[in-house]
Coordinates of C-alpha atoms and ligand atoms in Angstrom, one line a residue:
X25 CA 214.2 141.6 71.1
X26 CA 211.6 138.8 70.8
X27 CA 208.3 139.7 72.4
X28 CA 207.2 137.1 75.0
X29 CA 204.2 135.0 73.9
X30 CA 201.8 134.1 76.6
X31 CA 200.0 130.9 76.2
X32 CA 197.9 129.9 79.2
X33 CA 198.2 126.4 80.6
X34 CA 195.3 124.1 80.6
X35 CA 193.4 125.2 83.7
X36 CA 192.6 121.7 84.9
X37 CA 196.2 120.6 84.7
X38 CA 198.0 123.8 85.8
X39 CA 198.9 124.1 89.5
X40 CA 197.9 127.4 91.1
X41 CA 200.2 130.1 89.9
X42 CA 201.7 132.3 92.5
X43 CA 201.5 136.1 92.1
X44 CA 204.4 137.9 90.4
X45 CA 207.0 138.4 93.1
X46 CA 209.2 141.1 91.4
X47 CA 212.1 138.7 90.9
X48 CA 213.6 138.1 87.5
X49 CA 215.4 135.1 86.0
X50 CA 217.6 134.6 82.9
X51 CA 218.4 131.2 81.3
X52 CA 221.4 130.6 79.0
X53 CA 221.3 127.2 77.2
X54 CA 223.6 125.3 74.9
X55 CA 223.5 121.7 73.7
X56 CA 220.9 119.3 72.6
X57 CA 217.1 119.5 72.6
X58 CA 217.0 117.7 75.9
X59 CA 218.7 120.8 77.4
X60 CA 216.2 123.1 75.7
X61 CA 213.4 121.1 77.2
X62 CA 214.9 121.2 80.6
X63 CA 215.4 124.9 80.4
X64 CA 211.7 125.3 79.4
X65 CA 210.8 123.3 82.4
X66 CA 212.9 125.4 84.7
X67 CA 211.3 128.5 83.2
X68 CA 207.9 127.1 83.7
X69 CA 208.6 126.2 87.3
X70 CA 210.0 129.7 88.1
X71 CA 207.1 131.4 86.3
X72 CA 204.5 129.4 88.2
X73 CA 206.4 130.5 91.4
X74 CA 205.9 134.2 90.4
X75 CA 209.2 135.0 88.7
X76 CA 209.4 136.9 85.4
X77 CA 211.9 136.1 82.6
X78 CA 214.4 138.6 81.3
X79 CA 216.6 138.5 78.3
X80 CA 219.2 140.6 80.1
X81 CA 221.3 138.7 82.6
X82 CA 222.6 141.9 84.2
X83 CA 219.1 142.7 85.5
X84 CA 218.2 139.1 86.6
X85 CA 218.0 138.0 90.3
X86 CA 218.6 134.4 89.2
X87 CA 220.9 133.4 86.3
X88 CA 220.9 129.8 85.2
X89 CA 223.4 128.2 82.8
X90 CA 222.3 125.0 81.2
X91 CA 225.5 123.3 80.1
X92 CA 226.8 120.8 77.6
X93 CA 230.0 118.8 77.7
X94 CA 229.6 116.4 74.8
X95 CA 232.6 118.0 73.1
X96 CA 235.5 120.0 74.4
X97 CA 234.4 123.1 72.4
X98 CA 231.0 123.1 74.2
X99 CA 232.6 122.7 77.6
X100 CA 235.0 125.6 76.8
X101 CA 232.0 127.8 76.0
X102 CA 230.3 127.0 79.3
X103 CA 233.5 127.7 81.2
X104 CA 234.0 131.0 79.4
X105 CA 230.4 132.0 80.2
X106 CA 230.8 131.0 83.8
X107 CA 234.0 133.0 84.1
X108 CA 232.3 136.0 82.5
X109 CA 229.8 136.0 85.4
X110 CA 232.5 136.5 88.0
X111 CA 232.1 140.3 87.5
X112 CA 228.3 140.2 87.8
X113 CA 228.6 138.3 91.1
X114 CA 231.2 140.8 92.3
X115 CA 228.9 143.8 91.4
X116 CA 225.8 142.2 92.7
X117 CA 226.5 139.6 95.4
X118 CA 222.7 139.1 95.9
X119 CA 222.3 137.5 92.4
X120 CA 221.9 133.7 92.5
X121 CA 224.1 131.8 89.9
X122 CA 223.0 128.3 89.0
X123 CA 224.8 125.7 86.9
X124 CA 222.8 122.8 85.5
X125 CA 223.1 120.3 82.6
X126 CA 225.8 117.8 81.8
X127 CA 228.7 119.8 83.3
X128 CA 227.2 119.0 86.7
X129 CA 228.9 115.9 88.1
X130 CA 228.1 114.5 91.6
X131 CA 231.5 115.9 92.7
X132 CA 230.1 119.3 93.7
X133 CA 233.2 120.1 95.8
X134 CA 235.4 120.1 92.7
X135 CA 233.0 122.3 90.8
X136 CA 232.7 124.7 93.8
X137 CA 236.5 125.0 93.8
X138 CA 236.6 125.8 90.1
X139 CA 233.6 128.1 90.1
X140 CA 233.3 129.5 93.7
X141 CA 230.9 132.3 92.5
X142 CA 228.2 129.7 91.6
X143 CA 225.5 129.3 94.3
X144 CA 223.9 126.1 93.2
X145 CA 225.0 123.1 91.0
X146 CA 221.8 121.3 90.2
X147 CA 221.0 118.0 88.5
X148 CA 218.1 118.6 86.1
X149 CA 216.5 115.3 87.0
X150 CA 215.9 116.7 90.6
X151 CA 213.8 119.8 90.3
X152 CA 213.3 120.0 94.0
X153 CA 216.8 121.4 94.4
X154 CA 215.7 124.6 92.7
X155 CA 214.0 125.5 96.0
X156 CA 217.4 126.4 97.4
X157 CA 217.4 129.5 95.3
X158 CA 213.7 130.0 94.7
X159 CA 212.0 129.0 98.0
X160 CA 208.6 130.0 96.6
X161 CA 208.6 126.8 94.6
X162 CA 207.8 124.9 97.8
X163 CA 204.3 126.3 97.8
X164 CA 203.5 125.2 94.3
X165 CA 202.7 121.5 94.2
X166 CA 203.7 118.4 96.1
X167 CA 204.7 116.9 92.8
X168 CA 207.0 119.0 90.7
X169 CA 206.7 116.4 88.0
X170 CA 203.2 117.6 87.4
X171 CA 204.6 121.0 86.2
X172 CA 204.9 121.3 82.4
X173 CA 208.2 120.7 80.6
X174 CA 207.3 123.5 78.3
X175 CA 205.9 126.9 78.8
X176 CA 205.5 129.0 75.7
X177 CA 206.3 132.5 76.9
X178 CA 209.5 133.3 75.2
X179 CA 211.7 132.8 78.3
X180 CA 213.8 130.1 76.5
X181 CA 213.3 131.2 72.9
X182 CA 211.1 128.2 72.0
X183 CA 208.4 128.6 69.4
X184 CA 204.8 128.5 70.7
X185 CA 203.9 126.1 67.9
X186 CA 206.3 123.2 68.6
X187 CA 207.3 121.7 71.9
X188 CA 209.9 119.2 73.1
X189 CA 208.9 116.6 75.7
X190 CA 211.5 114.3 77.3
X191 CA 210.0 110.8 77.6
X192 CA 213.1 108.9 78.7
X193 CA 216.1 110.2 80.7
X194 CA 219.6 108.8 80.8
X195 CA 221.2 106.1 78.6
X196 CA 222.0 102.4 79.1
X197 CA 224.6 102.3 76.3
X198 CA 228.2 102.9 77.0
X199 CA 229.6 104.1 73.7
X200 CA 233.3 104.4 74.2
X201 CA 233.5 108.1 73.3
X202 CA 230.4 109.4 75.1
X203 CA 230.1 111.3 78.4
X204 CA 226.3 111.3 78.5
X205 CA 225.7 108.0 80.5
X206 CA 228.2 109.3 83.2
X207 CA 226.2 112.6 83.6
X208 CA 222.7 111.5 82.9
X209 CA 222.6 108.1 84.5
X210 CA 220.6 105.0 83.6
X211 CA 217.5 105.0 81.4
X212 CA 214.3 106.1 83.2
X213 CA 211.1 106.3 81.2
X214 CA 208.2 108.5 82.2
X215 CA 204.9 106.7 82.6
X216 CA 202.8 106.7 79.4
X217 CA 199.8 108.5 81.0
X218 CA 202.0 111.3 82.3
X219 CA 203.4 112.0 78.8
X220 CA 199.9 111.9 77.2
X221 CA 198.5 114.3 79.8
X222 CA 201.3 116.7 79.1
X223 CA 200.7 116.5 75.3
X224 CA 196.9 117.1 75.9
X225 CA 197.8 120.2 78.0
X226 CA 200.1 121.6 75.4
X227 CA 197.7 121.0 72.5
X228 CA 195.0 122.7 74.5
X229 CA 197.4 125.7 74.8
X230 CA 197.9 125.9 71.1
X231 CA 200.9 123.7 70.4
X232 CA 200.6 121.8 67.1
X233 CA 203.8 119.8 66.9
X234 CA 205.4 117.7 69.6
X235 CA 208.8 116.1 69.5
X236 CA 209.4 113.3 72.0
X237 CA 212.9 113.3 73.3
X238 CA 215.5 110.9 74.7
X239 CA 219.1 110.0 74.2
X240 CA 217.8 106.7 73.1
X241 CA 214.1 107.6 72.5
X242 CA 213.2 104.2 71.0
X243 CA 214.3 102.4 74.2
X244 CA 211.3 104.1 75.7
X245 CA 209.4 101.7 78.1
X246 CA 212.0 99.0 78.4
X247 CA 212.2 99.8 82.1
X248 CA 208.4 100.2 82.7
X249 CA 206.2 97.4 83.8
X250 CA 204.1 95.6 81.2
X251 CA 204.5 95.7 77.5
X252 CA 205.0 99.4 76.9
X253 CA 207.2 100.7 74.1
X254 CA 207.7 103.6 71.8
X255 CA 205.1 102.2 69.4
X256 CA 202.4 102.2 72.1
X257 CA 203.3 105.7 73.1
X258 CA 203.1 106.9 69.5
X259 CA 199.7 105.4 69.2
X260 CA 198.5 107.0 72.4
X261 CA 199.9 110.4 71.6
X262 CA 198.6 110.3 68.0
X263 CA 195.1 109.8 69.4
X264 CA 195.2 113.3 71.1
X265 CA 192.7 115.4 69.2
X266 CA 194.2 118.6 67.6
X267 CA 197.8 117.4 67.4
X268 CA 199.1 117.9 63.9
X269 CA 202.6 116.5 64.0
X270 CA 204.5 114.1 66.2
X271 CA 208.2 113.5 66.0
X272 CA 210.8 111.7 68.1
X273 CA 214.6 111.8 68.5
X274 CA 217.2 110.5 68.9
X275 CA 216.8 106.8 68.0
X276 CA 219.4 104.1 68.5
X277 CA 219.8 101.7 65.5
X278 CA 219.7 98.7 67.8
X279 CA 216.1 99.5 69.0
X280 CA 214.7 100.7 65.6
X281 CA 212.3 97.8 65.4
X282 CA 209.9 96.9 62.6
X283 CA 207.1 97.6 65.0
X284 CA 208.2 101.2 65.5
X285 CA 208.6 101.7 61.8
X286 CA 205.2 100.3 61.1
X287 CA 203.6 102.5 63.8
X288 CA 205.3 105.6 62.2
X289 CA 204.0 104.6 58.7
X290 CA 200.5 104.0 60.0
X291 CA 199.8 106.9 62.3
X292 CA 198.3 110.2 61.0
X293 CA 200.3 112.6 63.0
X294 CA 203.7 110.9 63.0
X295 CA 206.0 112.6 60.6
X296 CA 208.0 110.6 58.0
X297 CA 211.3 111.6 59.5
X298 CA 213.9 109.5 61.3
X299 CA 217.0 110.6 63.2
X300 CA 219.2 107.5 63.3
X301 CA 222.9 108.2 64.2
X302 CA 225.3 105.8 62.5
X303 CA 228.5 107.5 63.8
X304 CA 230.9 105.5 61.5
X305 CA 230.7 103.4 58.3
X306 CA 233.4 100.9 59.2
X307 CA 232.6 97.9 61.3
X308 CA 235.9 97.8 63.2
X309 CA 235.4 101.5 64.2
X310 CA 231.8 100.8 65.2
X311 CA 233.0 97.9 67.3
X312 CA 235.6 100.1 69.1
X313 CA 232.9 102.8 69.5
X314 CA 230.9 100.1 71.3
X315 CA 227.9 100.9 69.1
X316 CA 226.5 97.3 69.1
X317 CA 225.5 97.1 65.4
X318 CA 227.2 96.9 62.0
X319 CA 227.0 99.2 59.0
X320 CA 224.8 96.7 57.2
X321 CA 222.4 96.6 60.1
X322 CA 222.1 100.4 60.0
X323 CA 221.5 100.3 56.2
X324 CA 218.9 97.6 56.7
X325 CA 217.0 99.8 59.1
X326 CA 217.1 102.7 56.6
X327 CA 216.0 100.5 53.8
X328 CA 213.1 99.1 55.8
X329 CA 212.0 102.6 56.7
X330 CA 212.1 103.7 53.1
X331 CA 210.2 100.6 52.0
X332 CA 207.4 101.5 54.5
X333 CA 207.5 105.2 53.9
X334 CA 209.0 106.0 50.4
X335 CA 209.0 109.8 51.2
X336 CA 210.8 109.3 54.6
X337 CA 213.7 111.7 55.3
X338 CA 216.6 110.4 57.2
X339 CA 219.1 112.3 59.4
X340 CA 222.2 110.8 60.9
X341 CA 225.2 111.7 63.1
X342 CA 228.8 110.9 62.2
X343 CA 232.1 111.3 64.1
X344 CA 235.4 111.6 62.1
X345 CA 238.9 111.1 63.5
X346 CA 238.0 108.5 66.1
X347 CA 241.2 107.1 67.6
X348 CA 242.9 104.7 65.2
X349 CA 240.5 105.6 62.3
X350 CA 242.6 104.8 59.1
X351 CA 242.1 106.5 55.8
X352 CA 240.5 103.3 54.5
X353 CA 238.1 103.3 57.4
X354 CA 237.2 106.9 56.9
X355 CA 236.5 106.1 53.2
X356 CA 234.1 103.4 54.4
X357 CA 232.1 106.2 56.2
X358 CA 232.2 108.3 53.0
X359 CA 231.0 105.3 51.0
X360 CA 228.1 104.7 53.5
X361 CA 227.0 108.3 53.2
X362 CA 227.1 108.1 49.4
X363 CA 224.9 105.0 49.5
X364 CA 222.5 106.1 52.2
X365 CA 221.9 109.6 50.7
X366 CA 220.6 111.1 54.0
X367 CA 218.7 114.3 54.0
X368 CA 220.8 115.7 56.9
X369 CA 224.1 114.7 58.5
X370 CA 225.3 116.1 61.8
X371 CA 229.1 115.9 61.5
X372 CA 231.5 116.0 64.5
X373 CA 235.2 115.8 64.9
X374 CA 236.2 113.3 67.7
X375 CA 236.8 115.1 71.0
X376 CA 238.2 113.0 73.9
X377 CA 236.0 113.2 77.0
X378 CA 237.8 112.6 80.3
X379 CA 236.3 109.6 82.1
X380 CA 235.2 107.8 78.9
X381 CA 236.8 104.6 77.6
X382 CA 238.2 106.1 74.4
X383 CA 239.8 109.0 76.3
X384 CA 242.3 106.3 77.6
X385 CA 243.4 105.7 74.0
X386 CA 245.8 107.8 72.0
X387 CA 244.0 110.6 70.2
X388 CA 246.2 109.9 67.2
X389 CA 244.4 111.7 64.4
X390 CA 245.9 115.3 64.2
X391 CA 243.4 118.2 64.4
X392 CA 244.3 119.2 60.8
X393 CA 243.4 115.7 59.5
X394 CA 240.1 115.6 61.5
X395 CA 239.3 118.9 59.8
X396 CA 240.1 117.6 56.4
X397 CA 237.9 114.5 56.9
X398 CA 235.1 116.7 58.3
X399 CA 235.3 119.1 55.3
X400 CA 235.3 116.2 52.8
X401 CA 232.1 114.8 54.2
X402 CA 230.6 118.2 54.5
X403 CA 231.2 118.8 50.7
X404 CA 229.8 115.3 49.9
X405 CA 226.7 116.0 51.9
X406 CA 226.2 119.4 50.4
X407 CA 226.2 117.8 46.9
X408 CA 223.8 115.1 48.1
X409 CA 221.4 117.7 49.6
X410 CA 221.7 119.9 46.5
X411 CA 220.5 116.9 44.4
X412 CA 217.8 115.8 46.8
X413 CA 216.3 119.3 47.1
X414 CA 216.6 119.9 43.3
X415 CA 214.4 116.9 42.8
X416 CA 211.6 118.6 44.9
X417 CA 211.2 121.5 42.5
X418 CA 207.5 121.8 41.6
X419 CA 206.4 119.5 44.4
X420 CA 203.9 120.7 47.0
X421 CA 204.6 120.2 50.7
X422 CA 202.5 120.9 53.8
X423 CA 204.5 123.5 55.9
X424 CA 203.8 124.1 59.5
X425 CA 204.6 127.8 59.9
X426 CA 206.8 128.6 62.9
X427 CA 207.6 132.3 62.3
X428 CA 208.4 135.2 60.1
X429 CA 211.8 136.6 59.4
X430 CA 212.8 139.3 56.9
X431 CA 209.3 139.4 55.4
X432 CA 209.2 135.6 54.7
X433 CA 207.3 132.9 56.5
X434 CA 209.4 130.0 57.7
X435 CA 208.3 126.5 58.6
X436 CA 209.1 122.9 58.1
X437 CA 207.8 120.1 55.9
X438 CA 206.7 116.8 57.5
X439 CA 210.2 115.6 56.5
X440 CA 211.7 118.4 58.7
X441 CA 213.1 120.4 55.7
X442 CA 213.1 124.2 56.1
X443 CA 210.8 126.0 53.7
X444 CA 210.5 129.7 53.3
X445 CA 207.7 131.5 51.4
X446 CA 206.1 135.0 51.1
X447 CA 202.5 135.6 51.8
X448 CA 200.9 138.9 52.8
X449 CA 198.3 137.1 55.0
X450 CA 198.9 136.1 58.6
X451 CA 199.6 132.3 58.4
X452 CA 201.5 132.0 61.7
X453 CA 200.9 128.5 63.2
X454 CA 199.0 127.2 60.2
X455 CA 199.7 124.3 57.9
X456 CA 200.1 125.8 54.5
X457 CA 200.5 123.8 51.2
X458 CA 203.5 125.3 49.5
X459 CA 204.8 124.6 46.0
X460 CA 208.6 124.6 45.7
X461 CA 210.0 127.2 43.3
X462 CA 213.7 127.4 44.3
X463 CA 216.1 125.1 46.0
X464 CA 219.4 125.2 47.9
X465 CA 221.3 122.5 49.8
X466 CA 220.0 123.9 53.1
X467 CA 216.4 124.9 52.5
X468 CA 213.6 125.3 50.0
X469 CA 211.7 128.4 48.8
X470 CA 208.1 128.3 47.5
X471 CA 204.7 129.8 47.0
X472 CA 201.5 128.9 48.8
X473 CA 199.2 126.8 46.6
X474 CA 196.6 129.1 44.9
X475 CA 193.6 127.3 46.5
X476 CA 195.0 127.9 50.1
X477 CA 192.9 130.1 52.3
X478 CA 194.2 130.9 55.9
X479 CA 191.9 129.7 58.7
Ligands
LIG510 N1 222.2 109.1 71.7 C1 222.6 109.5 70.4 C2 223.2 108.4 69.7 O1 223.1 107.2 70.0 O2 223.9 108.6 68.7 C3 223.5 110.7 70.4 C4 223.7 111.5 71.6 S1 225.2 112.5 71.7 C5 224.9 113.4 73.0 C6 225.0 113.6 70.3 C7 226.1 113.5 69.3 O3 227.3 114.0 69.7 C8 226.5 112.0 68.9 O4 225.6 111.5 67.9 C9 227.9 112.2 68.4 O5 227.9 112.3 67.0 C10 228.4 113.4 69.1 N2 229.4 113.1 70.1 C11 229.2 112.4 71.3 N3 230.4 112.3 71.9 C12 231.3 112.8 71.1 C13 232.7 113.0 71.2 N4 233.4 112.5 72.2 N5 233.4 113.6 70.2 C14 232.7 114.0 69.1 N6 231.4 113.9 69.0 C15 230.7 113.3 70.0
LIG511 FE1 226.0 108.5 74.2 FE2 225.9 106.1 72.9 FE3 224.1 106.8 74.9 FE4 224.0 108.0 72.5 S1 223.7 105.8 72.8 S2 223.9 109.0 74.5 S3 226.1 108.2 71.9 S4 226.3 106.5 75.1

């Protein structure tokens, strides 16, 4: 079992921590990095209130499930987990079961009917509700927003080196297949100063890499007064002394402006890595997905990024088997991926989500055919990644070391590629120059540069 890491919060920014009260909590999380960040904030809140985390749900006083319903498979996993907790509640009626994340709709009555053993259905944007199962929270701070989103103590399995910070909640797009806007509401950006303060606190605590999060992270600031945008925020965060690396995800192509690309290229800490989901390579499919751009527009944003940062790595998301997607349209997506040569592609098979626009259309691509298209793109991408990684042989990359597994150090390059290397010295949390000696489609292997001496 992973040993908890304790990193004190910045004393000036941390609210008074209550004494340990003997109660234990357990958090189970699936889904995107936003959920991981929310779980970290829940853990931080409970720990500040005197609770202690446990990896064993059977010995916890509070069990929190942070759910995802982006695809049916994720929703099924959450339902399975909830059902498995029936027995725990029967054995120990005093345990508090909490459901949060995207499975929580505003129709609590329906949820209560389906999962009567759950004590609280709570919307992660309203932390005050946690008081219903952890009344100690009320003595913490008048403003729960001041609590950190991240607390590096192992409660949620996050590394103490890297932290996720949500900067914008919700989404104003209405992609026809997507459930997120119905569950997370309209875009709400956090004030710039609040984000910067949180980054300062984390860096003071030893965090070296920050990833700014949002469903449409590059829409940051559109709802704030004045001329605030992601580029301004990147400049403000980059100025925090001691921060090594700054990343952001997920961007929407429509808002990937030249200004943001130029800010990325010009700022010391901002990594040359962009996550820009395209979803499909055919313009008719993109139109029916309500994505608001064309394939050429997406390609133009990638080209512009590579012109400004020749070493930039690009990740994207693709859905196969969208309703009505013909073989010719699928081949357009294949062709786009061949041309773009992304460093990583997150592939998904279309899954109808009740309540969305496309769920009203016939889900006409059979599961078998979705799987075939998925496998074909997987194979293509494996070849592309094999070629891209092979071209890195002999190159040296700065690796921020996140941990050690099976005797090898593991970290990521600025381009977000996994790189493993052996070194008898303790290099945890350090930036190590590593020369690539072996490659695979999924990661690189290397040796520390001879001149490197750990700090
Ligand atoms: N906001 C991001 C964007 O604009 O692309 C993505 C957020 S979404 C929660 C994460 C990914 O899940 C999407 O990029 C998409 O590929 C996938 N996804 C969302 N809805 C889906 C669905 N109904 N079926 C299959 N995949 C889906
Ligand atoms: Fe969903 Fe589209 Fe919003 Fe992304 S931009 S969260 S895919 S609605």
